[in-house]
Every structure is written in structure tokens, then in C-alpha cells.
XYZ file of C-alpha atoms in Angstrom:
439
model
C -2.999 4.626 -28.315
C -3.801 6.977 -25.488
C -6.562 7.932 -23.097
C -7.291 10.678 -20.514
C -6.730 9.843 -16.917
C -9.850 9.220 -14.865
C -10.595 11.217 -11.664
C -8.904 8.857 -9.280
C -5.822 8.594 -11.518
C -5.828 12.366 -11.854
C -5.874 12.765 -8.100
C -2.876 10.426 -7.701
C -0.933 11.918 -10.602
C -1.298 15.430 -9.092
C -0.162 14.156 -5.754
C 2.842 12.536 -7.382
C 3.861 15.554 -9.409
C 3.437 17.765 -6.362
C 5.870 15.497 -4.427
C 3.546 14.680 -1.546
C 3.661 10.941 -2.281
C 6.424 8.861 -3.907
C 5.878 5.139 -4.253
C 4.921 1.655 -3.126
C 6.785 -1.643 -3.490
C 6.037 -5.373 -3.406
C 8.905 -7.798 -3.412
C 9.326 -11.551 -3.605
C 11.988 -13.419 -1.583
C 13.057 -16.329 -3.716
C 14.248 -19.676 -2.375
C 17.019 -19.572 -4.922
C 18.723 -16.532 -6.457
C 17.743 -15.455 -9.961
C 20.299 -14.557 -12.587
C 20.415 -11.052 -14.104
C 19.565 -12.540 -17.473
C 16.419 -14.202 -15.984
C 15.228 -10.961 -14.401
C 15.827 -9.003 -17.603
C 13.799 -11.490 -19.514
C 10.998 -11.309 -16.945
C 10.850 -7.535 -17.103
C 10.621 -7.574 -20.893
C 7.802 -10.064 -20.702
C 5.970 -7.987 -18.121
C 5.992 -4.917 -20.363
C 4.964 -6.929 -23.408
C 1.954 -8.491 -21.706
C 0.574 -5.644 -19.474
C -0.464 -2.514 -21.402
C -0.722 -0.309 -18.260
C 3.033 -0.873 -17.717
C 3.991 0.384 -21.118
C 2.711 3.950 -20.810
C 3.844 7.463 -19.913
C 1.762 10.323 -18.589
C 1.803 13.728 -20.249
C -0.023 16.969 -19.432
C 0.635 20.182 -17.578
C -2.199 20.139 -15.004
C -5.208 18.114 -13.688
C -7.806 17.631 -16.347
C -5.155 17.593 -19.066
C -3.298 14.396 -17.955
C -3.212 11.772 -20.760
C -1.515 8.353 -20.800
C 0.267 7.351 -23.978
C 1.825 4.066 -24.984
C 5.571 4.602 -24.899
C 7.823 4.618 -27.959
C 9.870 1.437 -27.739
C 12.757 3.023 -29.712
C 13.325 5.507 -26.862
C 13.782 2.843 -24.172
C 16.146 0.170 -23.031
C 15.608 -2.581 -20.463
C 17.845 -0.650 -18.089
C 15.139 2.016 -17.896
C 12.937 -0.553 -16.115
C 15.567 -2.643 -14.340
C 18.261 -1.838 -11.820
C 20.443 -4.842 -10.870
C 23.215 -2.873 -9.180
C 22.059 -0.111 -6.746
C 20.815 -2.425 -4.001
C 22.360 -5.734 -5.136
C 24.046 -6.361 -1.734
C 21.201 -4.992 0.410
C 18.351 -6.586 2.316
C 14.913 -5.003 1.967
C 15.102 -3.501 5.470
C 18.404 -1.823 4.604
C 17.138 -0.376 1.343
C 13.521 0.457 2.364
C 14.070 4.169 3.189
C 16.171 4.845 0.052
C 13.587 3.095 -2.146
C 10.751 5.235 -0.812
C 12.631 8.413 -1.721
C 12.791 7.397 -5.382
C 10.535 9.699 -7.381
C 9.384 8.651 -10.837
C 9.115 11.104 -13.693
C 5.755 10.058 -15.048
C 6.541 11.459 -18.482
C 9.157 8.685 -18.767
C 8.373 5.674 -16.525
C 6.140 4.900 -13.546
C 7.791 1.690 -12.266
C 11.092 -0.148 -11.965
C 12.397 -3.523 -10.890
C 15.255 -3.753 -8.424
C 17.327 -6.826 -7.608
C 18.387 -7.105 -3.925
C 20.549 -9.610 -2.014
C 22.339 -10.880 -5.068
C 19.221 -12.106 -6.835
C 17.333 -13.524 -3.870
C 14.822 -10.613 -3.691
C 12.993 -9.271 -6.713
C 11.388 -5.921 -5.947
C 8.713 -4.123 -8.000
C 8.725 -0.377 -7.132
C 5.978 1.788 -8.589
C 4.217 5.143 -8.457
C 0.752 4.871 -6.994
C -0.942 6.801 -9.837
C -1.874 3.852 -12.052
C -1.374 0.803 -9.808
C -2.703 -0.034 -6.422
C -1.410 -2.600 -3.850
C -3.102 -5.657 -5.313
C -1.865 -4.666 -8.824
C 1.702 -4.400 -7.464
C 1.509 -7.804 -5.855
C 0.219 -9.277 -9.153
C 3.004 -7.684 -11.159
C 5.643 -8.891 -8.688
C 4.325 -12.519 -8.790
C 4.188 -12.368 -12.658
C 7.813 -11.372 -12.637
C 8.597 -14.545 -10.632
C 6.611 -16.652 -13.082
C 8.541 -15.257 -16.036
C 11.886 -15.849 -14.161
C 10.766 -19.538 -13.755
C 9.927 -19.586 -17.491
C 13.462 -18.531 -18.299
C 15.017 -20.929 -15.883
C 13.129 -23.741 -17.517
C 14.807 -22.835 -20.818
C 11.568 -21.573 -22.270
C 12.739 -17.981 -22.566
C 15.027 -16.206 -24.986
C 18.269 -14.378 -24.149
C 17.301 -11.682 -26.626
C 15.694 -8.928 -24.508
C 14.019 -5.972 -26.010
C 11.280 -3.498 -25.138
C 7.988 -4.381 -26.740
C 4.749 -2.742 -25.718
C 1.542 -4.799 -25.351
C -0.847 -4.492 -28.248
C -3.871 -4.921 -25.876
C -6.073 -1.927 -25.306
C -5.402 0.273 -22.262
C -7.805 -0.602 -19.431
C -10.486 2.016 -18.860
C -10.403 4.242 -15.717
C -12.084 2.803 -12.660
C -15.061 5.053 -13.059
C -16.041 3.277 -16.249
C -15.665 -0.129 -14.663
C -17.922 0.468 -11.630
C -21.570 1.385 -11.198
C -20.941 4.521 -9.260
C -23.753 5.940 -7.171
C -22.001 8.275 -4.756
C -23.662 8.312 -1.329
C -24.646 11.950 -0.951
C -24.490 11.857 2.828
C -20.850 10.683 2.715
C -19.935 13.345 0.147
C -21.540 16.141 2.110
C -19.923 14.909 5.346
C -16.444 14.885 3.762
C -16.874 18.326 2.226
C -18.069 19.727 5.580
C -15.209 18.135 7.467
C -12.705 19.479 4.909
C -13.975 23.009 4.447
C -16.320 23.931 7.322
C -15.096 22.254 10.465
C -11.678 21.687 11.863
C -10.546 19.129 14.390
C -8.642 20.231 17.506
C -4.938 20.648 16.907
C -2.685 18.110 18.601
C 0.990 17.770 19.160
C 1.406 15.188 16.378
C 3.930 16.215 13.718
C 2.102 18.124 11.026
C 2.089 17.235 7.327
C 5.055 18.946 5.632
C 6.838 19.173 2.346
C 9.470 17.859 1.850
C 8.399 14.952 4.002
C 10.457 12.409 5.965
C 9.425 8.817 6.588
C 10.816 6.165 8.858
C 10.403 2.484 8.088
C 10.790 -1.049 9.404
C 10.060 -4.631 8.330
C 8.747 -7.329 10.585
C 8.955 -10.897 9.102
C 6.629 -13.303 10.911
C 7.710 -16.900 10.621
C 5.265 -19.443 9.289
C 4.823 -20.687 12.832
C 4.159 -17.229 14.205
C 1.706 -16.547 11.394
C -0.167 -19.753 12.100
C -0.331 -19.024 15.853
C -1.501 -15.448 15.253
C -4.305 -16.493 12.882
C -5.312 -19.244 15.328
C -5.474 -16.712 18.173
C -7.683 -14.397 15.960
C -10.029 -17.219 15.113
C -10.314 -18.244 18.788
C -11.374 -14.711 19.609
C -13.843 -14.508 16.687
C -11.915 -11.725 14.836
C -10.471 -11.717 11.296
C -6.757 -11.711 10.539
C -7.102 -8.156 9.281
C -8.772 -7.014 12.454
C -5.982 -8.686 14.414
C -3.295 -6.961 12.396
C -4.927 -3.554 12.803
C -5.242 -4.096 16.577
C -1.608 -5.163 16.699
C -0.532 -1.867 15.080
C -2.557 0.179 17.560
C -1.389 -1.749 20.612
C 2.221 -1.677 19.423
C 2.122 2.122 19.297
C 0.106 2.653 22.500
C 2.920 3.312 25.009
C 5.017 5.588 22.798
C 1.980 7.604 21.782
C 0.727 8.023 25.331
C 4.208 9.022 26.370
C 4.981 11.477 23.497
C 1.535 12.622 22.255
C -0.943 12.146 25.079
C -3.243 14.918 23.796
C -3.539 13.087 20.460
C -4.737 9.819 21.955
C -6.952 10.939 24.805
C -9.982 10.475 22.512
C -10.635 7.965 19.678
C -8.364 8.538 16.694
C -8.879 8.285 12.912
C -8.262 4.977 11.213
C -8.586 3.841 7.591
C -8.541 0.601 5.645
C -8.235 0.668 1.828
C -10.472 -1.656 -0.111
C -9.683 -3.494 -3.227
C -12.701 -2.333 -5.148
C -12.297 -4.988 -7.855
C -13.913 -7.388 -5.448
C -17.109 -5.351 -5.821
C -16.953 -5.089 -9.589
C -18.917 -7.714 -11.498
C -16.820 -9.425 -14.149
C -13.525 -7.949 -12.954
C -10.467 -9.969 -11.981
C -9.573 -8.856 -8.482
C -5.885 -9.083 -9.438
C -5.851 -7.194 -12.743
C -3.570 -4.253 -13.045
C -4.950 -0.798 -12.325
C -5.843 1.637 -9.649
C -9.136 0.650 -7.989
C -9.134 1.656 -4.375
C -11.776 2.731 -1.839
C -11.513 2.875 1.902
C -13.373 2.592 5.138
C -12.958 5.462 7.594
C -13.618 5.119 11.311
C -12.486 6.005 14.783
C -10.942 3.711 17.335
C -9.587 4.115 20.880
C -5.905 3.844 21.614
C -5.867 1.674 24.765
C -3.775 2.663 27.735
C -0.411 0.886 27.933
C -1.596 -1.297 30.846
C -4.383 -2.659 28.625
C -2.110 -3.864 25.791
C 0.179 -6.173 27.875
C -0.324 -9.878 27.907
C -1.739 -11.428 31.097
C -0.479 -14.406 32.891
C -0.856 -17.641 30.895
C -0.735 -15.801 27.541
C -4.167 -14.082 28.006
C -4.739 -11.802 25.008
C -4.744 -8.107 26.087
C -8.178 -6.539 26.549
C -7.131 -3.475 24.577
C -6.152 -5.640 21.606
C -9.645 -7.219 21.449
C -11.393 -3.889 21.938
C -9.672 -2.342 18.916
C -10.212 -5.484 16.797
C -13.895 -5.450 17.489
C -14.207 -1.783 16.382
C -12.347 -2.576 13.111
C -14.405 -5.648 12.441
C -17.711 -3.894 13.078
C -16.838 -1.146 10.632
C -15.653 -3.488 7.906
C -18.860 -5.546 8.245
C -20.996 -2.408 8.080
C -19.200 -0.939 5.097
C -19.122 -4.251 3.275
C -22.879 -4.504 3.425
C -23.345 -0.897 2.320
C -20.809 -1.320 -0.446
C -22.471 -4.394 -1.970
C -25.832 -2.729 -1.837
C -24.835 0.557 -3.395
C -22.263 -0.718 -5.883
C -20.035 2.074 -4.600
C -16.878 0.866 -2.789
C -16.476 3.842 -0.468
C -14.468 5.788 -2.983
C -15.183 9.172 -1.439
C -12.051 10.628 -3.036
C -13.680 10.234 -6.421
C -16.844 11.931 -5.194
C -14.857 14.896 -3.972
C -12.518 15.408 -6.953
C -14.953 17.452 -9.140
C -15.417 19.915 -6.246
C -11.810 20.798 -5.398
C -8.816 22.297 -7.166
C -6.348 19.470 -6.774
C -3.208 21.606 -7.041
C -4.644 23.996 -4.388
C -5.640 21.015 -2.314
C -2.172 19.465 -2.096
C -0.521 22.886 -1.709
C -2.738 23.752 1.332
C -2.403 20.293 2.922
C 1.413 20.146 2.934
C 2.237 23.431 4.539
C 2.418 22.444 8.197
C -1.093 21.093 7.831
C -2.687 19.224 10.793
C -2.480 15.427 10.414
C -6.014 14.124 10.917
C -5.392 10.430 10.467
C -3.527 8.305 13.006
C -3.569 4.803 11.524
C -3.888 3.030 8.212
C -3.686 -0.722 7.512
C -3.235 -1.869 3.876
C -3.644 -5.602 3.963
C -3.031 -7.896 1.012
C -4.734 -11.070 2.098
C -3.335 -14.582 1.666
C -2.058 -14.700 -1.887
C -1.519 -17.628 -4.168
C 2.100 -17.761 -5.140
C 4.663 -19.758 -6.987
C 6.496 -22.528 -4.920
C 9.770 -20.700 -5.684
C 8.666 -17.719 -3.499
C 9.731 -17.879 0.172
C 7.839 -14.767 1.242
C 6.362 -11.536 -0.067
C 6.861 -8.032 1.332
C 4.793 -4.905 0.797
C 5.651 -1.343 1.784
C 4.233 2.133 1.190
C 5.886 5.522 1.665
C 4.591 7.851 4.290
C 4.255 10.847 2.043
C 3.169 14.326 3.117
C -0.587 13.656 3.172
C -0.978 10.404 5.131
C -1.879 8.847 8.415
C 0.812 9.067 11.095
C 1.343 5.318 11.342
C 0.885 2.779 8.585
C 1.072 -1.021 8.468
C 1.400 -2.647 5.008
C 0.901 -6.382 5.411
C 1.021 -9.281 2.885
C 0.811 -12.996 3.349
C 1.276 -16.118 1.263
C -1.598 -18.551 1.498
C -0.460 -21.121 4.009
C 2.730 -19.274 4.550
C 4.222 -16.311 6.445
C 2.905 -12.752 6.865
C 5.315 -9.738 6.485
C 4.582 -6.372 7.997
C 6.112 -3.095 6.877
C 5.896 -0.140 9.269
C 5.911 3.406 8.172
C 5.848 6.443 10.506
C 5.785 10.039 9.355
C 8.223 12.676 10.717
C 9.225 10.841 14.010
C 12.206 8.472 14.189
C 11.507 7.174 17.659
C 8.364 5.130 16.991
C 9.307 2.379 14.569
C 11.736 0.596 17.043
C 9.092 0.696 19.770
C 6.482 -0.898 17.409
C 8.953 -3.561 16.292
C 9.797 -4.324 19.930
C 6.164 -4.744 20.963
C 5.218 -6.883 17.947
C 8.088 -9.323 18.551
C 7.122 -9.610 22.202
C 3.423 -10.063 21.252
C 4.233 -12.811 18.790
C 6.460 -14.575 21.293
C 3.484 -14.885 23.674
C 1.448 -16.855 21.195
C 1.325 -20.662 21.328
């Protein structure tokens, strides 16, 4: 069984083959370590039950990419599972190395890694066929299969068996797409007719370099943070976005003042399945849209806590901008049936190979921030916390937060900064200080 890649998948596959983007991961920290046998069983069950995980991508250029179900005789479980490389590492220690892993899409597009001697199960994947929500679903399914094995319901005989289910159709056949012409024209004009003033931010380059960090909020800190957001009439997502902006305020004003003297570009990916009638929001696939907006970067003096734990004025200012845009786009999205997937609207009008080539040769970086937020997720009791991280890549915003939370449990934040190694420590320092002020 095979099918051609849809426009969004084609865009991501071209980006992957070009080398301007590598991967994403979602990991589960377990309360008790899993054995290698249990993880191997879980991986085999995942392949057998999820058709999109049992495919390869063939084709020489955009428009010719086709996914095929893989030939089981050509694969072993070790092609999808690595229990040794990072076995004695924590996520924070392995994060950078993991994001430099590049998948050969003609062979595999994902792999499971075992970290910290079985305490952390990590699902690493290329972004071509799977988005963030899909990755979190796959990771949590792995844990369920591990539990199945531990309860003596699984077999020790592990083999590659591809799902007999049909391959899911590309997103464009799942949605009622009515591209907003004004958005399409605006994006094309911005891309090809107008240019933004150049700043001193590091340009987009190939090969790219990313710098990463992990911030694990405790359950108590998470509760206090969400309580603070509610008290100020902002969502948790708005609060996390504002936290990212405020945490980077001082270092950006010190190093790149010309880049933050005016409002900067921000983006928030949407899980478009939430806007698709009859679709499971957690099914595997690539269904992403995004909101685009501009927000100020408050002065350092405006992001410091006041006496008595008064929330910084700059924090609330940014959160309100985020929340207003999300509210506006949410209404427009529901009305149009089009989840702000402007990339899909643009794809027919651009040569993707030329696009990525021209955008990775010291190309100006025109996005400052991005927040990818996996909201409070239902998980197995055996999961202590989840973590979620994206590579920076060569065509990306300068600073990214990838956040994930367990419903009723802790939030974890992954920080990614492109081409500048001085910023992640400053962000981590501010976030820890911010959280310590909450009651």
C-alpha cells in the first residue's frame, strides 16, 4: 500500500531532505525503570498498530514523494530502538546530540531511545509525517505497551509486523479547506515583494547550530503558575509565552537592541485536528496550522517582580497580546474551517527546493519567538512527567519554547535557541527566579 504525500507533508519532507530541520522528541519519565525486553515489545506493538509508523518515503523531488509500507523482512527491532547510546544520560545531557540525528526517510522516520537506565523512554521523530500531538500520543502508547508487558500480557517474541490498516489520508483531504485569500496574498507579498529591516540577530544558515535546555517545573510550581495565570485572567499558554519573552528580555536588549526596539514576530502552532469534525485530536499524522502575530519585548525593568510578589507589568502585557490573537484566530478558524494553515496555501506557488536553498544562505531571521504547547495530557499513572523538545533548524524562530504538561501534574519546558550559546542559561536563570516568586 502506498500514497503520494500531501502538500504539507511534501513541504516537511523537502525541508528534511535539504537538512534545514532534523527532528522532534517527546519522552516519558517513568516512576520505575522499564526493562529492555518491555521496551522492545512496546516498539513492536506500536509499529503493528499504527500504519503511519510503518512507512518509508521514496521520491527524488517535491511532487514525486510517495510513502510506502515497509517490507518487514528488511527490518529488525534495532532499526527502531536504541537502548545503548544514551542509556546512562539524562534528557538534558542528550538533548543536543538527539537533535542532530537525521533520519533517512527512505528507511525510517522515527526511533525510540532508552535513557537513564530505563527510567526515560524517548520517542524521536522526523517532523514530516508527525506533529507534536502525534509524538505525545506515540510516546504515551509506548508506555501503555510497556505496562502491558509488565502485567505478563505481552510476548517475549518480538518481530516487525506492519499494521494492516489503511494509511491515513493527507491533511488536505481531512479538512474543509477554504484558504483566506487575504492571508495568502499577504504572505506572498511579505515573502517576495517586501523585506523587513535587517537586524543583528544571527541569520539562518546551513549547517545550523542549536542550543538547548530543559526546565522541569515541580507539581507545586506548576500549580502556583497556573493559579497566577487564572488570577490575572490569562490562559496557561499565554502565561508560558509571556514567560519566554520576559526570560529573554535582558539578554536581547543587551546583545541585540536593534532587534527588539519594535514589536517582534511570534507564532503559535495549532493542533488542527481540534477543528476537524469527526477527527481524534490525538491521532497520528501531521496536522498543524499556526497563528502569527507581533508582540513587544518589554524592557528589563518591566519584567522584574515587584515587592510582595507583584507580577511584572511586562509579563501581563505580552500575555494579553498572545491571548487576544488566539481568541481572534480561534473565532476565524471555526468560521472558515481553515486552521490558519498558510503554508499549505503557499506551497503551490513556490518551488520548495529553491525556497529552502534561498532561506538558508545567511537569510534574515524574521521570527523571534515560537511556543509549541501540548496542553494538559491524560497519562498513565506510571508516568512521572513528560518532556517535549524541537530542534532549532535553519529556518526557524530565534527562540522556541516547547512545553508539555500532565493533567494535574507538572509542566516541562524545553528551550531552543538558534546560533547563540549565551541565551539559554539566561532564560533558565530567569524562569527559575520567576517560579520562586510564586506562592
